[in-house]
Amino acid sequence: MSQGPVLELRGINKSFGAVQVLHDVAFSVYSGEVTALVGDNGAGKSTLVKCIGGIHPIDAGDYFFEGEKVHVSGPRDAADLGVEIVYQDLALCDNLDIVQNMFLGRERKSGLVLDEATMEEMAAKTLDGLSVRTVTSLRQYVASLSGGQRQTVAIAKAVLWNSKVVILDEPTAALGVAQTAQVLELVRRLADNGLAVVLISHNMNDVFAVSDRIAALYLGRMAAQVKTSEVTHSQVVELITAGRSGELGIKNGNGAAS
Amino acid sequence: MTTETLPEQAHKADASIGGYVKNYLDRVRGGELGALPAVFGLIVLCVLFSILRPAFLTPGNFANLFTQGAAVVVIAMGLIFVLLLGEIDLSAGYASGVCAAVLAVSLTNNGWPWYTAVAAAMLTGVVIGLVLGALVAKLGVPSFVVTLAAFLGFQGVLLLLVKGGTNISIRDTTILAIANKNVPPIVSWIVLVVGVVVYAGIQLFRARRRIGRGLLADPLALIAFRVLSLAVISGVAVYVLNLERSRNALIVSLKGVPIVVPVIVVLLFVWTFVLRRTAYGRHIYAVGGNAEASRRAGIDVDRIRISAFVICSFMASIGGIIAASRANSVDPNTGGSDVLLFAVGAAVIGGTSLFGGKGRALDAVLGGAVVAVIQNGMGLMGYSAGVKYVVTGSVLLLAAGVDALSRKRAASTGRR
């Protein structure tokens, strides 16, 4: 897939009061690829994601979606474009089942009554498309699911709406080894199905296991956006901790990213 | 795209009747007791009182149970909406009293026709709910405090409405009929048969449609069991209520289903439909389960909160009308003293969780039956009001304890 990026940000600035959190950030996301967004605590990952999701308005900079310049002023706008964010706390209701959670707030109705059959079919089709085999019944309460299964439901919920960009905020942070592998496999499959995936992670193993590109933020600046195959483990760690690594990264500590 | 078929995977859950029984037992063991404690308690209490006091089992007393418990059941049904959100409405009892007083003042003092008086009472309920809900949702005052203040306030409003403690009697025959007149026996039989047939039809239709679309449906045996138990239980109840209850049938005949019973059945049907089949009902459960997740899913959480309080106070107004009809009058004690605690008790005993997110409209009826049986049976045993309060209080505590324990158990088995 060699077309331009599906989502592209240029020169994004964002301040909270006197504190400038994002400086001139450029960020591109491509269909069919997993872009890992890495950076130390406070580097601005969450703020950047919230700007993409329309939760924070951007102060300056351009937001392109499929080559067109767009204006995103709220979470609804982002959802309408096809950008879905899966937050770390997943936002699932324990007392509802899988189908009910996947359609929460966007229930299918026939007249006044909920159309359970259609919703169940669509949920099954979505999970099928992700070849999820870990869920036995769609009518299981989310309370009875494991951490990995919950993550799967949350991701499936994001995919259900024909979304084009799915942003995952530390999907494996609270999971064990086997479940992490399952979720990473799912992340890879999302990209293979043609979606653009942004993966926020602190875990270098996860990043190198699934990502095609790595974008490293350093103190609110985009240190580098590189292909995963062209960098080494230690180079990425240097980018995260020092903002540069040899030829890569921020020159002279401020300004232009390579 | 991989093409492994999930449908087989997703639906490999056992669809046979044996699978359902096993699934149900697993759920109970996992701490999801549902209606079990209420049904079990009801059976034990009924057997106990029938042995100790044979008068308990007479048709006359059976009819009494319904009219005694009706107001509490209706108020509890409204409370369930508030409890589902994890909130509480302590003022529902006196709200029903205020609405009953509005009814009595309009009817007796102002001479309004019954329908405008009833509309005024219901409107009062809706307005009360709007105010309480807005204070909780928009201002963010804890519902416990808002409704505790309202509990005191409404007690005062009630006193003001009945002019410092006089008793306003109700003479309107339509209002009095609600709790004191019966449905003609033949009509109740027809309604019963139609009701059971419609219920069976809906169940079969839904199962057939799901099977037609390749989805998992309830097995036929389970549907037959549900329809049959509904037919038997309601059939026996209607039969007993249609027996002659009058001591002297030649002078005045007293038989038939009390009019409050169909009123409750209709309310039960409406609210069950709202909770289980509409998006609004789904959102009530969602907000009770995880308010933040609901907000992010685009649900207007404040609107859901306010509407739950409106439904609660609206149902309280209907409860107040029933109570006024049964007492033939409204006094400063209408909806007071034990009414609210009995209503909360009914909901909790029926299986509604005080922690939010779990409950059904049916819980109000089941729990209300337990409360009514305790009150009625202990009255027949000749115990004083003091003993009745102690016992009912203990039962409420027991039910809340069962709720908390089953929640703990559910957490440890990964069900909640």
XYZ file of C-alpha atoms in Angstrom:
674
model
C 0.000 0.000 0.000
C 1.852 2.991 -1.226
C -0.784 5.729 -1.291
C -0.500 8.765 0.897
C -1.377 8.722 4.554
C -5.036 8.333 5.486
C -4.563 10.715 8.366
C -1.936 13.402 8.474
C -1.212 16.139 10.968
C 1.116 19.036 10.221
C 2.524 21.620 12.563
C 0.237 20.827 15.463
C 0.599 23.127 18.475
C -1.303 22.665 21.666
C -1.015 24.525 24.959
C -2.801 24.168 28.246
C -2.602 27.660 29.672
C 1.071 28.621 29.820
C 2.305 25.077 29.243
C 2.922 24.154 25.643
C 2.423 20.412 25.359
C 2.795 19.887 21.615
C 5.333 21.803 19.506
C 4.924 21.718 15.727
C 4.090 18.039 15.663
C 3.789 16.205 12.352
C 2.226 12.762 12.357
C 1.104 10.455 9.542
C -0.923 7.272 9.672
C -1.191 4.851 6.746
C -3.912 2.363 5.842
C -2.938 -1.249 6.270
C -0.123 -0.364 8.646
C 0.383 -0.325 12.368
C 1.986 2.916 13.482
C 3.417 2.724 16.965
C 3.332 5.967 18.926
C 6.018 5.873 21.596
C 7.402 8.355 24.065
C 8.145 8.749 27.727
C 5.556 9.776 30.290
C 4.592 13.393 29.643
C 5.912 13.379 26.080
C 2.459 14.291 24.813
C 1.163 10.956 23.460
C -2.208 11.201 25.156
C -2.636 14.849 24.228
C -1.841 14.096 20.595
C -4.362 11.251 20.578
C -6.997 13.430 22.183
C -6.375 16.098 19.555
C -6.876 13.478 16.845
C -10.034 12.274 18.574
C -11.435 15.799 18.797
C -11.478 15.861 22.587
C -8.940 18.714 22.701
C -9.158 21.414 20.025
C -5.797 22.099 18.370
C -4.307 25.598 18.715
C -2.551 25.630 15.377
C -1.739 23.215 12.581
C -3.513 21.277 9.849
C -5.529 18.074 10.058
C -5.776 16.121 6.794
C -7.999 13.117 6.359
C -7.677 11.106 3.127
C -5.866 14.055 1.613
C -8.591 16.561 2.440
C -8.147 19.254 5.016
C -10.777 18.789 7.717
C -11.804 20.556 10.854
C -12.396 18.325 13.874
C -14.066 20.156 16.731
C -15.489 17.304 18.775
C -15.528 13.533 19.305
C -18.574 13.284 16.997
C -16.620 14.810 14.115
C -13.810 12.318 14.569
C -16.261 9.418 14.723
C -17.963 10.681 11.561
C -14.606 10.646 9.752
C -14.088 7.064 10.888
C -11.583 7.648 13.678
C -12.202 5.499 16.775
C -10.162 5.526 19.973
C -10.009 2.582 22.372
C -9.070 4.054 25.733
C -7.010 2.272 28.315
C -9.947 1.787 30.688
C -11.944 0.290 27.790
C -15.259 1.901 28.761
C -17.331 -1.270 28.870
C -20.404 -1.909 31.041
C -19.903 -5.022 33.162
C -23.625 -5.615 33.548
C -24.297 -5.766 29.814
C -23.417 -8.556 27.399
C -20.991 -8.361 24.481
C -23.538 -7.380 21.830
C -25.131 -4.773 24.091
C -21.721 -3.240 24.779
C -20.681 -3.177 21.137
C -23.829 -1.272 20.182
C -24.019 0.929 23.271
C -25.327 4.362 22.362
C -25.833 3.347 18.711
C -28.454 0.615 19.077
C -30.225 -0.713 16.022
C -33.986 -0.361 16.292
C -36.958 -1.512 14.303
C -39.565 1.066 15.204
C -39.521 1.539 18.952
C -38.103 -1.873 19.748
C -34.446 -2.895 19.808
C -33.496 -5.102 16.886
C -31.516 -7.694 18.847
C -31.265 -10.194 15.997
C -29.630 -7.745 13.585
C -27.251 -6.461 16.251
C -26.236 -10.000 17.160
C -25.610 -10.847 13.507
C -23.519 -7.727 12.932
C -21.501 -8.318 16.092
C -20.883 -11.924 15.057
C -19.794 -10.808 11.596
C -17.382 -8.237 13.010
C -15.774 -10.681 15.414
C -15.699 -13.196 12.591
C -13.859 -10.712 10.378
C -11.240 -10.349 13.114
C -11.207 -14.176 13.441
C -11.760 -13.927 17.132
C -11.958 -17.407 18.568
C -11.653 -16.591 22.234
C -15.278 -15.651 22.835
C -17.722 -18.513 23.283
C -21.049 -16.698 23.438
C -22.011 -13.230 22.293
C -24.585 -13.111 25.050
C -21.979 -13.449 27.783
C -21.832 -10.617 30.291
C -18.666 -8.574 29.982
C -18.144 -9.092 33.727
C -17.329 -12.739 33.052
C -14.662 -11.997 30.436
C -10.893 -12.027 30.913
C -8.765 -8.923 30.359
C -7.771 -10.007 26.868
C -11.358 -10.784 25.905
C -12.470 -7.373 27.155
C -9.775 -5.731 25.059
C -11.014 -7.766 22.104
C -14.590 -6.584 22.657
C -13.446 -2.975 22.980
C -11.471 -3.213 19.753
C -14.320 -4.964 17.942
C -16.615 -2.187 19.147
C -14.336 0.357 17.495
C -14.130 -1.629 14.265
C -17.877 -2.230 14.006
C -18.564 1.215 12.597
C -16.587 0.891 9.380
C -13.885 2.962 10.965
C -10.755 3.742 8.977
C -8.403 4.677 11.789
C -8.336 2.851 15.112
C -6.212 4.246 17.929
C -5.353 1.863 20.770
C -4.113 3.349 24.038
C -1.807 0.815 25.705
C -3.975 -2.214 24.890
C -1.597 -4.709 26.481
C -0.622 -2.787 29.606
C -2.706 -4.880 32.006
C -2.464 -8.249 30.287
C -0.542 -11.455 30.843
C 1.798 -13.032 28.308
C -0.687 -15.236 26.456
C -3.362 -12.564 26.318
C -0.869 -9.952 25.147
C 0.000 -12.250 22.259
C -3.682 -12.627 21.398
C -4.305 -8.901 21.404
C -1.185 -8.152 19.344
C -2.307 -10.758 16.835
C -5.641 -8.939 16.659
C -3.892 -5.581 16.186
C -1.892 -7.024 13.296
C -5.059 -8.446 11.743
C -6.784 -5.057 11.894
C -4.010 -3.594 9.774
C -4.024 -6.596 7.439
C -7.747 -5.963 6.939
C -6.841 -2.542 5.591
C -7.353 -0.346 8.629
C -4.903 2.255 9.800
C -3.904 1.370 13.350
C -2.156 3.587 15.880
C -0.709 1.679 18.790
C 0.409 3.538 21.880
C 2.751 1.394 23.914
C 5.603 1.483 26.388
C 6.604 -2.040 25.601
C 9.380 -2.201 22.971
C 8.798 -5.896 22.374
C 5.175 -5.221 21.455
C 6.167 -2.305 19.260
C 8.726 -4.314 17.309
C 6.420 -7.329 17.126
C 3.556 -5.650 15.280
C 4.366 -2.156 14.039
C 5.325 -1.032 10.528
C 6.287 2.482 11.543
C 7.391 4.040 14.774
C 6.707 7.637 15.762
C 8.655 8.810 18.790
C 7.591 11.857 20.753
C 10.110 13.651 22.939
C 9.001 16.499 25.211
C 6.135 17.475 22.957
C 8.157 17.288 19.732
C 8.074 14.573 17.113
C 11.631 13.217 17.393
C 11.316 10.898 14.414
C 8.868 8.890 12.399
C 10.668 5.911 10.924
C 10.039 2.484 9.439
C 10.337 -0.223 12.056
C 12.533 -2.334 9.776
C 15.116 0.460 9.542
C 15.809 0.997 13.230
C 17.064 -1.044 16.119
C 15.697 -1.505 19.561
C 18.307 0.705 21.183
C 17.870 3.497 18.623
C 14.174 3.742 19.526
C 14.997 3.788 23.222
C 17.452 6.650 22.589
C 14.811 8.532 20.609
C 12.401 8.184 23.514
C 14.856 9.151 26.230
C 17.090 11.713 24.488
C 15.084 12.782 21.472
C 17.788 11.724 19.042
C 19.930 8.833 18.009
C 22.807 9.354 15.618
C 21.428 10.695 12.357
C 17.852 10.411 13.590
C 15.985 12.741 15.873
C 15.900 16.367 16.863
C 18.990 18.394 15.961
C 20.426 20.711 18.594
C 17.677 19.790 20.991
C 15.042 22.050 19.485
C 13.108 22.577 16.314
C 13.168 20.508 13.176
C 12.466 16.823 13.218
C 14.188 14.691 10.626
C -9.805 -11.313 5.681
C -9.842 -14.671 7.317
C -12.994 -16.588 6.719
C -13.252 -18.875 9.689
C -16.868 -18.847 10.685
C -17.518 -17.370 14.056
C -21.238 -18.197 14.134
C -20.432 -21.804 15.009
C -17.898 -20.623 17.519
C -20.112 -17.983 18.970
C -23.131 -20.180 19.188
C -21.600 -23.345 20.400
C -23.187 -22.614 23.781
C -25.471 -25.516 24.579
C -28.941 -24.920 23.142
C -30.666 -27.932 24.663
C -32.919 -27.726 27.693
C -30.292 -29.571 29.716
C -27.775 -26.935 28.737
C -30.126 -24.219 29.952
C -30.634 -25.891 33.324
C -26.885 -26.346 33.725
C -26.236 -22.750 32.682
C -28.826 -21.518 35.187
C -27.347 -23.572 38.025
C -23.888 -22.234 37.155
C -25.191 -18.703 37.334
C -26.827 -19.276 40.716
C -23.657 -20.835 42.058
C -21.712 -17.895 40.650
C -23.754 -15.511 42.795
C -26.488 -14.461 40.360
C -29.404 -15.399 42.553
C -32.037 -13.403 40.672
C -35.557 -13.998 41.957
C -34.609 -17.160 43.843
C -34.472 -15.738 47.409
C -37.804 -13.934 46.959
C -39.630 -16.957 45.558
C -38.109 -19.233 48.179
C -38.970 -16.806 50.985
C -42.500 -16.408 49.682
C -43.103 -20.164 49.676
C -41.625 -20.628 53.180
C -43.639 -17.732 54.612
C -46.881 -18.889 53.006
C -46.465 -22.458 54.276
C -45.517 -21.194 57.744
C -48.475 -18.836 58.091
C -50.959 -21.353 56.635
C -49.946 -23.889 59.283
C -49.955 -21.408 62.152
C -53.095 -19.528 61.113
C -55.506 -21.382 58.790
C -57.285 -18.047 58.208
C -54.252 -17.040 56.121
C -55.256 -19.413 53.346
C -58.854 -18.197 52.854
C -59.873 -16.517 49.561
C -60.823 -13.387 51.503
C -57.341 -13.028 52.925
C -55.780 -13.803 49.554
C -57.666 -10.862 48.043
C -56.617 -8.724 51.019
C -52.959 -9.434 50.280
C -53.295 -7.813 46.858
C -55.041 -4.664 48.023
C -52.710 -4.312 51.023
C -49.543 -4.679 48.982
C -50.592 -2.793 45.827
C -49.414 0.714 46.761
C -46.010 -0.541 47.963
C -45.542 -2.657 44.824
C -46.294 0.296 42.547
C -43.952 2.640 44.434
C -41.249 -0.061 44.429
C -41.605 -0.475 40.663
C -40.763 3.203 40.225
C -37.946 3.024 42.766
C -36.286 0.272 40.737
C -35.467 2.801 38.012
C -33.627 4.973 40.517
C -31.952 1.964 42.154
C -30.797 0.727 38.715
C -28.707 3.897 38.432
C -27.204 3.229 41.858
C -29.125 6.170 43.323
C -31.838 6.204 45.984
C -35.105 8.099 46.439
C -35.982 8.338 50.128
C -38.813 10.749 49.406
C -40.919 8.385 47.276
C -43.206 7.553 50.219
C -44.108 11.117 51.090
C -44.157 12.041 47.399
C -46.982 9.518 47.079
C -48.624 11.144 50.119
C -48.387 14.614 48.567
C -49.849 13.347 45.293
C -52.661 11.605 47.183
C -53.360 14.868 49.032
C -53.468 16.765 45.716
C -55.985 14.175 44.530
C -58.105 14.453 47.678
C -58.072 18.260 47.748
C -59.037 18.466 44.065
C -61.767 15.847 44.390
C -63.353 16.633 47.728
C -62.549 20.273 48.448
C -62.625 21.589 44.890
C -65.148 19.166 43.443
C -63.116 18.313 40.330
C -64.080 15.252 38.261
C -61.955 12.187 38.979
C -59.953 12.305 35.751
C -58.703 15.874 36.221
C -57.914 15.104 39.859
C -55.937 12.004 38.850
C -54.132 14.000 36.154
C -53.281 16.693 38.716
C -51.897 14.068 41.117
C -49.789 12.456 38.379
C -48.546 15.837 37.172
C -47.495 16.630 40.746
C -45.498 13.391 40.714
C -43.781 14.270 37.434
C -42.883 17.769 38.671
C -41.467 16.348 41.918
C -39.345 13.914 39.892
C -38.084 16.661 37.595
C -36.963 18.792 40.541
C -35.277 15.909 42.392
C -33.635 14.602 39.214
C -32.347 18.036 38.205
C -30.847 18.587 41.661
C -29.076 15.225 41.515
C -27.970 15.282 37.855
C -27.285 18.953 37.151
C -26.261 20.276 40.556
C -24.508 17.084 41.626
C -25.966 16.854 45.108
C -25.935 13.199 46.270
C -29.377 11.669 45.799
C -29.328 10.479 49.403
C -29.185 14.063 50.667
C -31.572 15.548 48.097
C -34.254 12.982 48.779
C -33.711 13.007 52.538
C -34.375 16.748 52.452
C -37.378 16.096 50.220
C -38.567 13.409 52.653
C -38.801 16.042 55.390
C -40.084 18.736 53.078
C -42.875 16.642 51.575
C -43.975 15.593 55.062
C -44.519 19.309 55.686
C -46.213 19.886 52.323
C -48.581 17.025 53.088
C -49.465 18.560 56.470
C -50.079 21.934 54.811
C -52.253 20.374 52.114
C -54.472 18.561 54.593
C -54.616 21.699 56.773
C -52.692 20.597 59.814
C -53.923 17.081 60.220
C -57.552 16.883 59.236
C -58.640 13.815 57.397
C -59.968 14.414 53.847
C -62.317 11.622 52.901
C -62.771 10.550 49.284
C -66.294 9.917 47.999
C -65.678 9.641 44.264
C -66.865 6.149 43.264
C -64.339 5.737 40.418
C -61.358 6.363 42.693
C -62.812 4.209 45.473
C -63.360 1.358 43.005
C -59.607 0.957 42.328
C -58.883 -0.800 45.612
C -62.381 -1.743 46.718
C -64.193 -3.164 43.685
C -63.576 -6.282 41.663
C -63.421 -7.250 38.016
C -66.414 -9.439 36.993
C -65.227 -13.105 37.097
C -66.024 -13.831 33.450
C -64.013 -10.805 32.286
C -60.952 -11.844 34.284
C -61.077 -15.338 32.759
C -61.267 -13.927 29.242
C -58.382 -11.509 29.909
C -56.334 -14.339 31.416
C -56.813 -16.655 28.426
C -56.082 -13.890 25.924
C -53.016 -12.832 27.932
C -51.532 -16.336 28.066
C -52.188 -16.961 24.363
C -50.596 -13.640 23.380
C -47.585 -14.343 25.612
C -47.121 -17.790 24.074
C -47.516 -16.304 20.591
C -44.871 -13.644 21.175
C -42.417 -16.178 22.600
C -42.903 -18.626 19.708
C -42.757 -15.866 17.096
C -39.485 -14.536 18.489
C -37.913 -18.002 18.693
C -38.954 -18.837 15.125
C -37.584 -15.600 13.771
C -34.250 -16.115 15.511
C -33.985 -19.691 14.247
C -34.877 -18.436 10.751
C -31.855 -16.101 10.908
C -29.576 -18.804 12.210
C -29.317 -17.398 15.717
C -29.502 -19.251 18.980
C -33.081 -19.383 20.275
C -34.703 -20.598 23.464
C -35.578 -24.312 23.193
C -39.252 -25.158 22.791
C -39.347 -26.986 26.120
C -38.248 -23.833 27.949
C -40.915 -21.750 26.210
C -43.539 -24.369 27.056
C -42.383 -24.326 30.675
C -42.638 -20.523 30.862
C -46.084 -20.384 29.266
C -47.360 -23.270 31.363
C -46.140 -21.811 34.657
C -47.661 -18.432 33.781
C -50.962 -20.133 32.912
C -51.014 -22.269 36.078
C -49.983 -19.545 38.544
C -52.288 -16.869 37.167
C -55.051 -19.439 36.611
C -54.986 -20.545 40.253
C -54.880 -16.916 41.420
C -57.854 -15.929 39.264
C -59.766 -19.050 40.318
C -59.265 -18.349 44.030
C -60.102 -14.655 43.649
C -63.294 -15.590 41.783
C -64.534 -17.681 44.750
C -67.236 -16.150 46.915
C -65.583 -14.157 49.716
C -68.674 -12.632 51.293
C -69.740 -14.013 54.692
C -73.319 -13.695 53.578
C -73.456 -14.146 49.835
C -77.232 -13.693 49.700
C -77.061 -10.078 50.891
C -73.947 -8.934 49.133
C -71.797 -10.957 46.757
C -68.041 -10.371 46.958
C -65.973 -12.116 44.346
C -63.601 -11.383 41.485
C -60.100 -10.030 40.939
C -59.557 -6.675 42.703
C -59.214 -3.877 40.128
C -55.697 -3.022 41.416
C -54.424 -6.357 40.109
C -54.902 -5.568 36.397
C -53.538 -2.079 37.104
C -50.325 -3.622 38.461
C -50.154 -6.165 35.627
C -50.380 -3.389 33.027
C -47.701 -1.311 34.801
C -45.488 -4.401 35.098
C -45.890 -5.117 31.402
C -45.170 -1.519 30.349
C -42.040 -1.078 32.473
C -40.693 -4.533 31.631
C -41.073 -3.653 27.958
C -39.341 -0.300 28.458
C -36.427 -1.827 30.367
C -35.844 -4.851 28.160
C -36.872 -3.893 24.645
C -36.119 -0.201 24.178
C -32.887 1.717 23.763
C -33.922 3.896 26.710
C -34.087 0.849 28.999
C -30.714 -0.347 27.739
C -29.237 3.065 28.554
C -30.635 2.914 32.100
C -28.713 -0.323 32.684
C -25.624 1.104 30.980
C -25.544 4.241 33.146
C -26.051 2.075 36.241
C -23.217 -0.217 35.172
C -20.651 2.373 34.041
C -21.686 6.020 33.786
C -18.382 7.111 32.220
C -18.586 4.461 29.498
C -22.155 5.527 28.769
C -21.111 9.164 28.488
C -18.376 8.266 26.016
C -20.854 6.157 24.052
C -22.839 9.334 23.476
C -25.617 8.681 25.993
C -26.986 11.801 27.702
C -26.355 10.616 31.253
C -28.005 13.623 32.918
C -31.181 13.104 30.926
C -31.280 9.420 31.907
C -30.794 10.339 35.596
C -33.556 12.954 35.571
C -35.946 10.655 33.716
C -35.402 7.867 36.269
C -36.415 10.216 39.088
C -39.431 11.359 37.059
C -40.555 7.750 36.562
C -40.010 7.049 40.259
C -42.096 10.009 41.450
C -44.722 9.363 38.761
C -45.126 5.786 39.999
C -45.244 7.143 43.537
C -48.202 9.287 42.500
C -50.031 6.197 41.225
C -49.144 4.452 44.486
C -50.588 7.417 46.360
C -53.833 7.224 44.381
C -54.134 3.508 45.171
C -53.393 4.142 48.855
C -56.021 6.902 48.991
C -58.526 4.603 47.336
C -57.847 1.818 49.793
C -58.045 4.050 52.872
C -61.052 5.987 51.492
C -59.268 9.094 52.691
C -56.009 11.010 52.867
C -54.453 12.041 56.177
C -51.007 13.311 57.268
C -49.814 9.712 57.456
C -50.588 8.723 53.868
C -47.369 7.486 52.286
C -45.587 8.082 55.555
C -43.978 5.940 58.248
C -43.241 2.524 56.773
C -44.327 2.941 53.129
C -40.953 3.990 51.731
C -38.948 1.382 53.627
C -41.397 -1.302 52.544
C -40.995 -0.171 48.936
C -37.185 -0.176 49.093
C -37.412 -3.508 50.903
C -39.696 -4.927 48.214
C -37.296 -3.938 45.434
C -34.235 -5.319 47.230
C -35.932 -8.516 48.403
C -37.084 -9.035 44.819
C -33.462 -9.020 43.668
C -32.745 -5.429 42.625
C -29.231 -4.422 43.601
C -28.610 -1.349 45.751
C -25.320 -0.951 43.877
C -27.041 -0.228 40.564
C -27.113 -1.941 37.202
C -29.164 -4.950 38.235
C -32.929 -5.261 38.626
C -36.236 -5.873 36.863
C -39.764 -4.490 37.167
C -40.886 -7.958 38.255
C -38.683 -7.666 41.356
C -41.115 -5.113 42.782
C -44.006 -7.565 42.513
C -42.104 -10.521 43.991
C -40.544 -8.510 46.813
C -43.791 -6.653 47.412
C -45.543 -10.002 47.809
C -43.028 -11.055 50.469
C -43.511 -7.783 52.372
C -47.301 -8.034 52.109
C -47.305 -11.651 53.316
C -45.180 -10.748 56.352
C -47.435 -7.827 57.264
C -50.611 -9.785 56.693
C -49.486 -13.009 58.345
C -48.074 -11.315 61.418
C -51.239 -9.278 61.739
C -53.267 -12.493 61.716
C -50.938 -13.929 64.366
C -51.898 -10.979 66.549
C -48.438 -9.470 66.875
C -48.158 -5.799 67.713
C -46.992 -3.183 65.217
C -43.656 -3.104 67.047
C -42.904 -6.740 66.319
C -43.983 -6.302 62.686
C -41.534 -3.435 62.226
C -38.690 -5.404 63.780
C -39.357 -8.410 61.556
C -39.747 -6.377 58.363
C -36.600 -4.432 59.182
C -34.703 -7.666 59.692
C -35.974 -9.051 56.385
C -34.833 -5.885 54.579
C -31.418 -6.183 56.212
C -31.279 -9.843 55.261
C -32.131 -9.029 51.648
C -29.524 -6.253 51.471
C -27.013 -8.690 53.014
C -27.839 -11.332 50.407
C -27.398 -8.664 47.712
C -23.976 -7.639 49.036
C -22.846 -11.260 49.525
C -23.981 -12.413 46.091
C -22.136 -9.421 44.655
C -18.985 -10.448 46.473
C -19.377 -14.006 45.297
C -20.032 -12.842 41.767
C -16.848 -10.760 41.903
C -14.780 -13.704 43.092
C -16.144 -15.981 40.369
C -15.590 -13.281 37.765
C -19.212 -12.605 36.994
C -19.256 -9.009 38.104
